[in-house]
Short mmCIF file of C-alpha atoms in Angstrom, two decimals:
data_model
loop_
_atom_site.label_atom_id
_atom_site.label_comp_id
_atom_site.label_asym_id
_atom_site.label_seq_id
_atom_site.Cartn_x
_atom_site.Cartn_y
_atom_site.Cartn_z
CA MET A 1 18.09 0.35 18.29
CA THR A 2 17.59 2.22 15.04
CA PRO A 3 20.30 4.86 14.64
CA GLY A 4 19.10 8.36 15.36
CA SER A 5 15.77 7.36 16.89
CA GLY A 6 14.27 5.58 19.88
CA LEU A 7 12.77 2.80 17.76
CA GLN A 8 13.93 -0.73 18.50
CA ALA A 9 15.42 -3.04 15.88
CA GLY A 10 12.76 -5.62 16.77
CA LEU A 11 11.95 -7.02 13.31
CA LYS A 12 13.73 -10.23 12.36
CA ASN A 13 14.83 -10.95 8.80
CA ARG A 14 12.05 -13.51 8.38
CA HIS A 15 9.53 -10.82 9.44
CA LEU A 16 10.89 -8.41 6.83
CA SER A 17 10.91 -11.06 4.11
CA MET A 18 7.25 -11.92 4.69
CA ILE A 19 6.23 -8.26 5.07
CA ALA A 20 7.91 -7.59 1.71
CA ILE A 21 6.15 -10.54 0.04
CA GLY A 22 2.76 -9.92 1.67
CA GLY A 23 2.93 -6.16 1.21
CA VAL A 24 1.97 -6.41 -2.45
CA ILE A 25 -1.02 -8.68 -1.74
CA GLY A 26 -3.81 -6.48 -0.46
CA ALA A 27 -7.44 -7.44 0.05
CA GLY A 28 -8.07 -5.37 -3.09
CA LEU A 29 -6.61 -8.18 -5.20
CA PHE A 30 -9.32 -10.58 -4.00
CA VAL A 31 -12.17 -8.09 -3.76
CA GLY A 32 -11.51 -5.63 -6.60
CA SER A 33 -10.33 -7.84 -9.44
CA SER A 34 -13.85 -8.85 -10.55
CA SER A 35 -14.74 -5.29 -11.65
CA GLY A 36 -11.47 -5.08 -13.58
CA ILE A 37 -12.20 -8.37 -15.38
CA ALA A 38 -15.74 -7.18 -16.22
CA THR A 39 -14.31 -3.96 -17.69
CA ALA A 40 -11.32 -5.23 -19.70
CA GLY A 41 -11.97 -8.98 -20.08
CA PRO A 42 -8.80 -11.10 -20.32
CA GLY A 43 -7.03 -7.84 -21.28
CA ILE A 44 -7.04 -7.02 -17.54
CA LEU A 45 -3.76 -8.97 -17.57
CA LEU A 46 -2.22 -6.07 -19.51
CA SER A 47 -3.63 -3.60 -16.95
CA TYR A 48 -2.01 -5.56 -14.12
CA ALA A 49 1.23 -5.87 -16.10
CA LEU A 50 1.30 -2.10 -16.75
CA VAL A 51 0.69 -1.16 -13.11
CA GLY A 52 3.05 -3.92 -11.97
CA THR A 53 5.82 -2.48 -14.16
CA LEU A 54 5.13 0.97 -12.70
CA VAL A 55 5.38 -0.38 -9.14
CA VAL A 56 8.62 -2.25 -9.91
CA LEU A 57 10.21 0.96 -11.25
CA VAL A 58 8.98 3.12 -8.35
CA MET A 59 10.16 0.53 -5.82
CA ARG A 60 13.56 0.43 -7.51
CA MET A 61 13.89 4.19 -7.00
CA LEU A 62 12.69 3.94 -3.41
CA GLY A 63 15.04 1.02 -2.82
CA GLU A 64 17.97 3.10 -4.04
CA MET A 65 17.22 5.87 -1.53
CA SER A 66 16.21 3.59 1.36
CA ALA A 67 19.24 1.28 1.04
CA ALA A 68 21.45 4.38 1.28
CA ASN A 69 19.46 5.79 4.22
CA PRO A 70 17.03 3.35 5.93
CA THR A 71 14.54 5.34 8.00
CA SER A 72 11.04 4.94 9.42
CA GLY A 73 9.98 7.96 7.35
CA SER A 74 11.02 6.28 4.08
CA PHE A 75 10.00 8.36 1.02
CA SER A 76 8.73 11.24 3.20
CA ALA A 77 12.17 11.63 4.82
CA HIS A 78 13.87 11.29 1.41
CA ALA A 79 11.56 13.96 -0.08
CA ASP A 80 12.34 16.21 2.88
CA ARG A 81 16.05 16.03 2.08
CA ALA A 82 15.85 15.98 -1.73
CA LEU A 83 13.00 18.41 -2.47
CA GLY A 84 12.62 20.41 0.73
CA PRO A 85 10.68 20.30 4.03
CA TRP A 86 7.41 21.19 2.27
CA ALA A 87 7.58 17.97 0.24
CA GLY A 88 8.36 15.71 3.21
CA PHE A 89 5.62 17.35 5.28
CA SER A 90 2.99 17.16 2.54
CA ILE A 91 3.54 13.62 1.31
CA GLY A 92 4.02 12.32 4.86
CA TRP A 93 0.66 13.67 6.06
CA LEU A 94 -1.13 12.60 2.85
CA TYR A 95 0.24 9.08 3.26
CA TRP A 96 -0.80 9.02 6.93
CA PHE A 97 -4.30 10.17 5.90
CA PHE A 98 -4.47 7.43 3.26
CA TRP A 99 -3.68 4.66 5.74
CA VAL A 100 -5.99 5.81 8.54
CA VAL A 101 -8.86 5.82 6.02
CA VAL A 102 -7.76 2.33 4.92
CA LEU A 103 -8.05 1.26 8.58
CA ALA A 104 -11.75 2.12 8.50
CA VAL A 105 -12.34 0.49 5.10
CA GLU A 106 -10.62 -2.75 6.10
CA ALA A 107 -12.19 -2.86 9.58
CA THR A 108 -15.62 -2.60 7.97
CA ALA A 109 -14.78 -5.27 5.35
CA GLY A 110 -13.56 -7.63 8.07
CA ALA A 111 -16.61 -6.92 10.23
CA LYS A 112 -18.96 -7.88 7.36
CA ILE A 113 -17.28 -11.29 7.00
CA LEU A 114 -17.26 -11.93 10.75
CA GLU A 115 -20.91 -10.87 11.09
CA SER A 116 -21.88 -13.35 8.36
CA TRP A 117 -20.29 -16.10 10.50
CA ILE A 118 -21.49 -14.91 13.93
CA PRO A 119 -24.53 -12.64 13.37
CA ASP A 120 -25.23 -12.27 17.12
CA VAL A 121 -22.48 -9.62 17.25
CA PRO A 122 -23.43 -6.49 15.24
CA GLN A 123 -21.13 -5.29 12.44
CA TRP A 124 -19.97 -2.23 14.37
CA GLY A 125 -19.10 -4.53 17.30
CA TRP A 126 -16.86 -6.68 15.10
CA ALA A 127 -15.19 -3.57 13.66
CA LEU A 128 -14.48 -2.38 17.20
CA ILE A 129 -13.11 -5.78 18.29
CA VAL A 130 -10.82 -6.04 15.25
CA MET A 131 -9.46 -2.51 15.74
CA VAL A 132 -8.88 -3.00 19.49
CA VAL A 133 -7.06 -6.34 19.05
CA LEU A 134 -4.70 -5.04 16.37
CA THR A 135 -4.10 -1.80 18.28
CA ALA A 136 -3.05 -3.89 21.28
CA THR A 137 -0.74 -5.95 19.05
CA ASN A 138 1.00 -2.82 17.76
CA LEU A 139 1.26 -1.33 21.25
CA VAL A 140 3.03 -4.37 22.72
CA SER A 141 6.15 -4.20 20.56
CA VAL A 142 7.34 -3.98 16.98
CA GLY A 143 8.22 -7.67 17.27
CA SER A 144 4.58 -8.58 17.98
CA TYR A 145 3.49 -6.60 14.90
CA GLY A 146 6.12 -8.47 12.88
CA GLU A 147 5.02 -11.86 14.23
CA PHE A 148 1.35 -11.23 13.46
CA GLU A 149 2.21 -9.97 9.98
CA PHE A 150 4.50 -12.95 9.38
CA TRP A 151 1.58 -15.35 9.87
CA PHE A 152 -1.06 -13.19 8.16
CA ALA A 153 1.14 -12.71 5.10
CA GLY A 154 2.18 -16.37 5.22
CA ILE A 155 -1.45 -17.51 4.95
CA LYS A 156 -2.03 -15.15 1.98
CA VAL A 157 1.10 -16.35 0.20
CA VAL A 158 0.34 -20.05 0.72
CA ALA A 159 -3.31 -19.56 -0.31
CA ILE A 160 -2.48 -17.77 -3.56
CA GLY A 161 0.30 -20.24 -4.32
CA ALA A 162 -2.13 -23.17 -3.83
CA PHE A 163 -4.78 -21.40 -5.92
CA ILE A 164 -2.34 -20.97 -8.82
CA VAL A 165 -1.10 -24.58 -8.67
CA VAL A 166 -4.63 -26.06 -8.43
CA GLY A 167 -5.92 -23.77 -11.18
CA LEU A 168 -3.12 -24.57 -13.63
CA LEU A 169 -3.45 -28.31 -12.98
CA ALA A 170 -7.17 -28.00 -13.75
CA VAL A 171 -6.52 -26.08 -16.97
CA PHE A 172 -4.06 -28.76 -18.13
CA GLY A 173 -6.54 -31.51 -17.17
CA MET A 174 -4.22 -32.95 -14.53
CA LEU A 175 -6.52 -32.64 -11.52
CA PRO A 176 -8.49 -35.87 -11.03
CA GLY A 177 -11.97 -35.74 -9.51
CA VAL A 178 -12.46 -32.03 -10.19
CA GLU A 179 -15.00 -30.50 -12.55
CA ALA A 180 -13.11 -28.31 -15.00
CA ASP A 181 -15.44 -28.20 -18.01
CA LYS A 182 -14.98 -24.46 -18.55
CA ALA A 183 -11.22 -24.40 -17.81
CA THR A 184 -9.15 -23.79 -20.93
CA PHE A 185 -6.61 -21.30 -22.29
CA ALA A 186 -9.15 -20.69 -25.07
CA ASN A 187 -11.06 -18.54 -22.54
CA LEU A 188 -8.40 -15.87 -23.16
CA THR A 189 -9.60 -15.30 -26.74
CA SER A 190 -12.82 -17.19 -27.53
CA HIS A 191 -15.35 -14.81 -25.95
CA ASP A 192 -15.18 -11.74 -28.23
CA GLY A 193 -11.38 -11.81 -28.21
CA PHE A 194 -8.61 -10.90 -25.75
CA LEU A 195 -9.81 -7.27 -25.67
CA PRO A 196 -13.61 -7.63 -25.91
CA ASN A 197 -14.23 -3.99 -24.95
CA GLY A 198 -11.42 -2.50 -27.04
CA PRO A 199 -7.87 -1.35 -26.18
CA GLY A 200 -9.16 1.66 -24.20
CA ALA A 201 -10.48 -0.77 -21.55
CA ILE A 202 -6.84 -1.55 -20.61
CA LEU A 203 -6.42 1.98 -19.27
CA THR A 204 -9.78 1.87 -17.49
CA GLY A 205 -8.59 -1.42 -15.99
CA VAL A 206 -5.45 0.36 -14.77
CA LEU A 207 -7.63 2.77 -12.78
CA LEU A 208 -9.48 -0.13 -11.18
CA VAL A 209 -6.40 -2.16 -10.18
CA VAL A 210 -3.79 0.51 -9.36
CA PHE A 211 -4.90 0.89 -5.74
CA SER A 212 -4.62 -2.83 -4.98
CA PHE A 213 -0.82 -2.40 -5.34
CA MET A 214 -0.53 0.16 -2.53
CA GLY A 215 1.54 -1.32 0.27
CA SER A 216 4.61 -2.32 -1.73
CA GLU A 217 6.56 0.41 0.05
CA ILE A 218 5.82 -0.86 3.59
CA ALA A 219 9.01 -2.96 3.64
CA THR A 220 11.14 0.20 3.28
CA LEU A 221 9.42 1.80 6.30
CA ALA A 222 9.76 -1.37 8.36
CA ALA A 223 13.43 -1.80 7.40
CA GLY A 224 14.34 0.99 9.82
CA GLU A 225 13.40 -1.34 12.69
CA SER A 226 15.13 -4.45 11.36
CA GLU A 227 18.40 -6.17 12.30
CA ASP A 228 20.09 -5.27 9.00
CA PRO A 229 18.19 -2.40 7.30
CA GLN A 230 20.36 -2.13 4.18
CA ARG A 231 20.20 -5.85 3.46
CA ALA A 232 16.42 -5.93 4.07
CA VAL A 233 15.75 -3.06 1.64
CA THR A 234 18.05 -4.50 -1.02
CA LYS A 235 16.43 -7.93 -0.78
CA SER A 236 12.83 -6.64 -0.94
CA THR A 237 13.66 -4.32 -3.85
CA ASN A 238 15.33 -7.05 -5.89
CA SER A 239 12.52 -9.56 -5.36
CA ILE A 240 9.52 -7.39 -6.22
CA ILE A 241 9.48 -8.41 -9.91
CA TRP A 242 8.78 -12.09 -9.23
CA ARG A 243 6.40 -11.24 -6.39
CA ILE A 244 4.17 -9.15 -8.66
CA GLY A 245 4.60 -11.60 -11.54
CA VAL A 246 3.54 -14.62 -9.48
CA PHE A 247 0.92 -13.26 -7.10
CA TYR A 248 -0.84 -10.74 -9.33
CA LEU A 249 -0.34 -11.80 -12.94
CA GLY A 250 -0.19 -15.51 -12.09
CA SER A 251 -3.38 -15.61 -10.05
CA ILE A 252 -5.39 -13.39 -12.43
CA LEU A 253 -4.24 -15.54 -15.38
CA VAL A 254 -5.64 -18.58 -13.56
CA VAL A 255 -8.99 -16.82 -12.96
CA VAL A 256 -9.49 -15.84 -16.63
CA THR A 257 -8.48 -19.30 -17.89
CA LEU A 258 -10.68 -21.25 -15.45
CA LEU A 259 -13.76 -19.24 -16.45
CA PRO A 260 -14.92 -17.11 -19.40
CA TRP A 261 -14.38 -13.47 -18.42
CA ASN A 262 -18.10 -12.69 -18.85
CA ASP A 263 -19.33 -15.56 -16.66
CA PRO A 264 -22.06 -14.04 -14.38
CA SER A 265 -20.60 -15.79 -11.30
CA ILE A 266 -17.47 -13.55 -11.40
CA ALA A 267 -19.54 -10.42 -10.71
CA LYS A 268 -21.89 -12.26 -8.34
CA ASP A 269 -19.43 -14.17 -6.14
CA GLY A 270 -16.10 -12.43 -6.80
CA SER A 271 -13.42 -13.62 -9.20
CA TYR A 272 -11.50 -15.99 -6.92
CA VAL A 273 -14.58 -17.58 -5.32
CA ALA A 274 -16.17 -18.04 -8.77
CA ALA A 275 -12.97 -19.66 -10.07
CA LEU A 276 -12.86 -22.13 -7.14
CA ASN A 277 -16.61 -22.83 -7.42
CA SER A 278 -16.17 -23.65 -11.12
CA LEU A 279 -13.97 -26.58 -10.06
CA GLY A 280 -16.66 -27.91 -7.75
CA ILE A 281 -14.45 -27.48 -4.68
CA ALA A 282 -16.59 -27.81 -1.56
CA HIS A 283 -17.00 -24.72 0.66
CA ALA A 284 -14.99 -22.61 -1.82
CA GLY A 285 -16.80 -19.45 -0.76
CA GLN A 286 -16.02 -19.91 2.94
CA ILE A 287 -12.41 -20.84 2.19
CA MET A 288 -11.98 -17.64 0.18
CA ASN A 289 -13.79 -15.58 2.84
CA PHE A 290 -11.26 -16.83 5.40
CA ILE A 291 -8.38 -15.83 3.08
CA VAL A 292 -9.95 -12.42 2.42
CA LEU A 293 -10.42 -11.94 6.19
CA THR A 294 -6.73 -12.79 6.69
CA SER A 295 -5.81 -10.22 4.03
CA VAL A 296 -8.05 -7.63 5.69
CA LEU A 297 -6.45 -8.24 9.10
CA SER A 298 -2.99 -8.12 7.50
CA CYS A 299 -3.82 -4.84 5.80
CA LEU A 300 -5.20 -3.43 9.06
CA ASN A 301 -2.14 -4.56 10.99
CA SER A 302 0.27 -3.08 8.44
CA GLY A 303 -1.85 0.04 7.95
CA LEU A 304 -1.74 0.86 11.64
CA TYR A 305 1.99 0.17 11.78
CA THR A 306 2.67 2.25 8.66
CA ALA A 307 0.52 5.21 9.72
CA SER A 308 2.09 5.28 13.19
CA ARG A 309 5.67 5.12 11.86
CA MET A 310 4.98 7.92 9.39
CA ALA A 311 3.51 9.99 12.25
CA PHE A 312 6.59 9.15 14.34
CA SER A 313 8.91 10.31 11.55
CA LEU A 314 6.90 13.53 11.07
CA GLY A 315 7.18 14.15 14.82
CA GLU A 316 10.95 13.58 14.71
CA ARG A 317 11.33 16.18 11.96
CA GLY A 318 9.12 18.73 13.70
CA ASP A 319 6.29 18.29 11.17
CA ALA A 320 3.93 16.80 13.76
CA PRO A 321 3.53 17.20 17.55
CA LYS A 322 6.75 16.21 19.34
CA ALA A 323 4.76 13.67 21.37
CA PHE A 324 4.47 11.56 18.18
CA ALA A 325 8.25 11.03 18.28
CA ARG A 326 8.32 9.73 21.86
CA VAL A 327 8.72 6.00 22.42
CA ASN A 328 8.18 3.90 25.53
CA SER A 329 10.67 1.48 27.09
CA ARG A 330 9.85 -1.14 24.42
CA GLY A 331 10.64 1.30 21.61
CA VAL A 332 6.96 1.70 20.66
CA PRO A 333 5.68 5.18 19.61
CA MET A 334 2.47 4.93 21.66
CA THR A 335 1.16 8.44 20.98
CA ALA A 336 1.65 8.05 17.22
CA ILE A 337 -0.18 4.69 17.27
CA LEU A 338 -3.08 5.96 19.41
CA ALA A 339 -3.51 9.13 17.31
CA SER A 340 -3.71 7.00 14.15
CA VAL A 341 -6.20 4.62 15.77
CA VAL A 342 -8.41 7.45 17.01
CA PHE A 343 -8.76 8.82 13.48
CA GLY A 344 -9.42 5.27 12.26
CA PHE A 345 -12.19 4.84 14.86
CA VAL A 346 -13.72 8.19 13.85
CA ALA A 347 -13.70 7.08 10.20
CA VAL A 348 -15.37 3.75 11.16
CA PHE A 349 -18.03 5.77 13.03
CA PHE A 350 -18.62 7.90 9.92
CA ASN A 351 -18.99 4.70 7.89
CA TYR A 352 -22.03 3.77 9.96
CA LEU A 353 -23.32 7.31 10.45
CA SER A 354 -22.95 8.62 6.87
CA PRO A 355 -21.60 5.98 4.46
CA ASP A 356 -22.74 7.83 1.32
CA LYS A 357 -21.50 11.29 2.28
CA ILE A 358 -18.75 11.80 4.88
CA PHE A 359 -17.19 8.34 4.56
CA LEU A 360 -17.40 8.35 0.76
CA PHE A 361 -15.65 11.75 0.80
CA LEU A 362 -12.84 10.33 2.99
CA VAL A 363 -12.37 7.30 0.72
CA ASN A 364 -12.40 9.30 -2.53
CA SER A 365 -10.23 12.10 -1.17
CA SER A 366 -7.49 9.61 -0.26
CA GLY A 367 -7.86 7.49 -3.39
CA ALA A 368 -5.22 9.10 -5.60
CA VAL A 369 -2.64 9.45 -2.80
CA ALA A 370 -0.86 6.29 -4.01
CA LEU A 371 -0.11 7.99 -7.33
CA PHE A 372 0.99 11.21 -5.58
CA VAL A 373 3.39 9.18 -3.41
CA TRP A 374 4.87 7.42 -6.45
CA LEU A 375 5.30 10.75 -8.26
CA VAL A 376 7.12 12.29 -5.28
CA ILE A 377 9.39 9.21 -5.11
CA CYS A 378 10.33 9.80 -8.79
CA PHE A 379 11.28 13.45 -8.27
CA SER A 380 13.04 12.69 -4.97
CA GLN A 381 15.19 10.03 -6.63
CA LEU A 382 16.20 12.41 -9.43
CA ARG A 383 17.63 14.81 -6.85
CA MET A 384 18.83 12.26 -4.29
CA ARG A 385 20.99 10.37 -6.79
CA LYS A 386 23.05 13.55 -7.36
CA ILE A 387 23.34 14.16 -3.61
CA LEU A 388 24.49 10.58 -2.97
CA GLN A 389 26.98 10.62 -5.86
CA ARG A 390 28.46 13.81 -4.47
CA GLU A 391 28.46 12.99 -0.75
CA SER A 392 28.57 9.19 -0.30
CA PRO A 393 28.73 7.17 -3.54
CA ASP A 394 29.60 4.05 -1.53
CA LYS A 395 25.98 3.98 -0.27
CA LEU A 396 24.58 3.44 -3.77
CA VAL A 397 24.24 -0.32 -3.34
CA VAL A 398 20.90 -0.38 -5.21
CA LYS A 399 20.70 1.68 -8.39
CA MET A 400 17.74 2.73 -10.53
CA TRP A 401 18.04 1.34 -14.05
CA LEU A 402 18.75 3.73 -16.96
CA TYR A 403 18.87 6.78 -14.69
CA PRO A 404 17.54 9.43 -15.32
CA TYR A 405 15.59 8.43 -18.45
CA LEU A 406 13.53 5.65 -16.90
CA THR A 407 12.75 7.82 -13.87
CA TRP A 408 11.37 10.56 -16.12
CA ALA A 409 9.41 7.99 -18.17
CA THR A 410 7.87 6.58 -14.97
CA ALA A 411 6.89 10.06 -13.77
CA ALA A 412 5.32 10.79 -17.18
CA LEU A 413 3.31 7.55 -17.01
CA ILE A 414 1.98 8.41 -13.53
CA VAL A 415 0.94 11.88 -14.72
CA PHE A 416 -0.75 10.26 -17.73
CA VAL A 417 -2.72 7.88 -15.47
CA LEU A 418 -3.82 10.81 -13.28
CA GLY A 419 -4.86 12.72 -16.40
CA TYR A 420 -6.79 9.73 -17.74
CA MET A 421 -8.57 9.41 -14.40
CA LEU A 422 -9.94 12.91 -14.91
CA THR A 423 -11.79 11.64 -18.00
CA ASP A 424 -13.31 8.71 -16.10
CA THR A 425 -16.81 9.49 -14.84
CA GLU A 426 -18.10 5.91 -14.87
CA HIS A 427 -15.86 4.59 -12.05
CA ASP A 428 -15.51 7.82 -9.99
CA GLY A 429 -11.98 8.41 -11.32
CA ARG A 430 -12.53 12.13 -11.87
CA GLN A 431 -14.09 12.64 -8.43
CA THR A 432 -11.26 10.70 -6.77
CA VAL A 433 -8.52 12.79 -8.42
CA LEU A 434 -10.28 16.12 -7.82
CA LEU A 435 -11.00 15.39 -4.14
CA SER A 436 -7.48 14.02 -3.59
CA LEU A 437 -6.04 17.15 -5.23
CA LEU A 438 -8.22 19.28 -2.93
CA VAL A 439 -6.85 17.54 0.17
CA ALA A 440 -3.30 17.74 -1.24
CA ALA A 441 -3.76 21.50 -1.86
CA ILE A 442 -4.91 22.02 1.75
CA VAL A 443 -1.88 20.13 3.09
CA LEU A 444 0.47 22.11 0.78
CA VAL A 445 -0.97 25.41 2.05
CA ILE A 446 -0.40 24.26 5.66
CA ALA A 447 3.17 23.27 4.72
CA ALA A 448 3.82 26.69 3.12
CA VAL A 449 2.44 28.55 6.15
CA LYS A 450 4.49 26.37 8.52
CA GLN A 451 7.66 26.99 6.47
CA ARG A 452 7.08 30.76 6.43
CA ILE A 453 6.53 30.86 10.19
CA ALA A 454 9.74 28.86 10.71
CA ALA A 455 11.67 31.21 8.39
CA ASN A 456 10.48 34.31 10.27
CA ARG A 457 11.20 32.85 13.70
CA PRO A 458 14.34 34.44 15.19
CA ASP A 459 17.35 32.14 15.55
CA PRO A 460 18.32 32.00 19.28
CA ALA A 461 21.93 31.14 18.41
CA ALA A 462 22.25 34.17 16.13
CA GLU A 463 20.94 36.49 18.84
CA ALA A 464 23.20 35.13 21.59
CA PRO A 465 26.39 37.06 22.50
CA ALA A 466 29.42 35.88 20.51
CA ASP A 467 31.19 34.38 23.56
CA LYS A 468 28.06 32.36 24.43
CA VAL A 469 27.58 30.76 21.04
CA SER A 470 28.53 27.08 21.05
CA VAL A 471 31.04 26.08 18.41
CA GLY A 472 31.07 22.36 19.18
#
């Protein structure tokens, strides 16, 4: 059992390893990369490298705090201790909101693929089936979540690994029987250069790819329910550099070398499907649809787990209804899971009822939460390092590099990206930041009111007669 909570240590080390690897591979990598390539050309590699560096630094900070204190609340619990209850409350609820909206987005994406295969079942029916199945999985036990995620993530990892190997063999002309007429490293520079739309497109590319990295932090939340939390956090933190380098930079490099960046098929079919089709591989579209569906189900599975564990942690700290912190005999926080699912179902309903108004508002108003979370992690680490050095320096088994300078530089870069988004009207960047700030402001006001009420509430211990006050 996890110390200090009713959660079970039901995740095996192999579960945690695959959750850590698969956590950085969202469906956004497969679905969203084509718009980034269209915007920045081969220079999208620099956009991915920039965001990847940002994620590595943020995860290093989070790893430092989580290795010292593994908890299901992860950065929300760290912010609570380092910055104050208002910070833990605010970022915890914003993160929960982000993931329950993701549930609806991914359920709809999965339903579209399934409907294209079996059209007799309507899209809303598939969305319902997918949500119910994964809810049941999470309700059974944390081990069943881990087992599902192990196989989902495993399929993603193997698929991207195979894609990279096949693609590079084709580029080097070492793949017999495959059409690779367009495949060449010259594609990186021969179509109006490496930066065909100018250096500014790199930053626009950052806005388009940054959200496909959300999920890197899931391993630190899951570590609280693992056999050896400290080891799990340390391992996932230390391995994130090669994971991002291989799965993101490696696979995107293959796409932009197999095809010219401005090939119409990239926008029409999606970057990965277009790349496979260019090699004449039979049924490439269906193969990639299966992999995207696996990624969608993985994201749904992890999203439900993550939202419920954040709700559980908020309940434990008194920032959510106490029922959220109750677990059943299998160590599963049923109320927290069901509350998250209900909101997810409501969001799916809005997607069919009002996709261009209510649902679009939900998606945009949660869009910048990833950057808010990363910023809070930066400021939490600045304070938490001093606390740990003073109280328990032996727990600093993972350390942020070049503290505090690199932490401040990372925070400055995140603020810069948020500021640049405010200038972006073409890709809804400004609307996303403004709506996310509106939701964040509402949550902060609730946090301030809650804190004031708590401060004005009389302390029962202080009012009790001296001889009745417990000293032990």
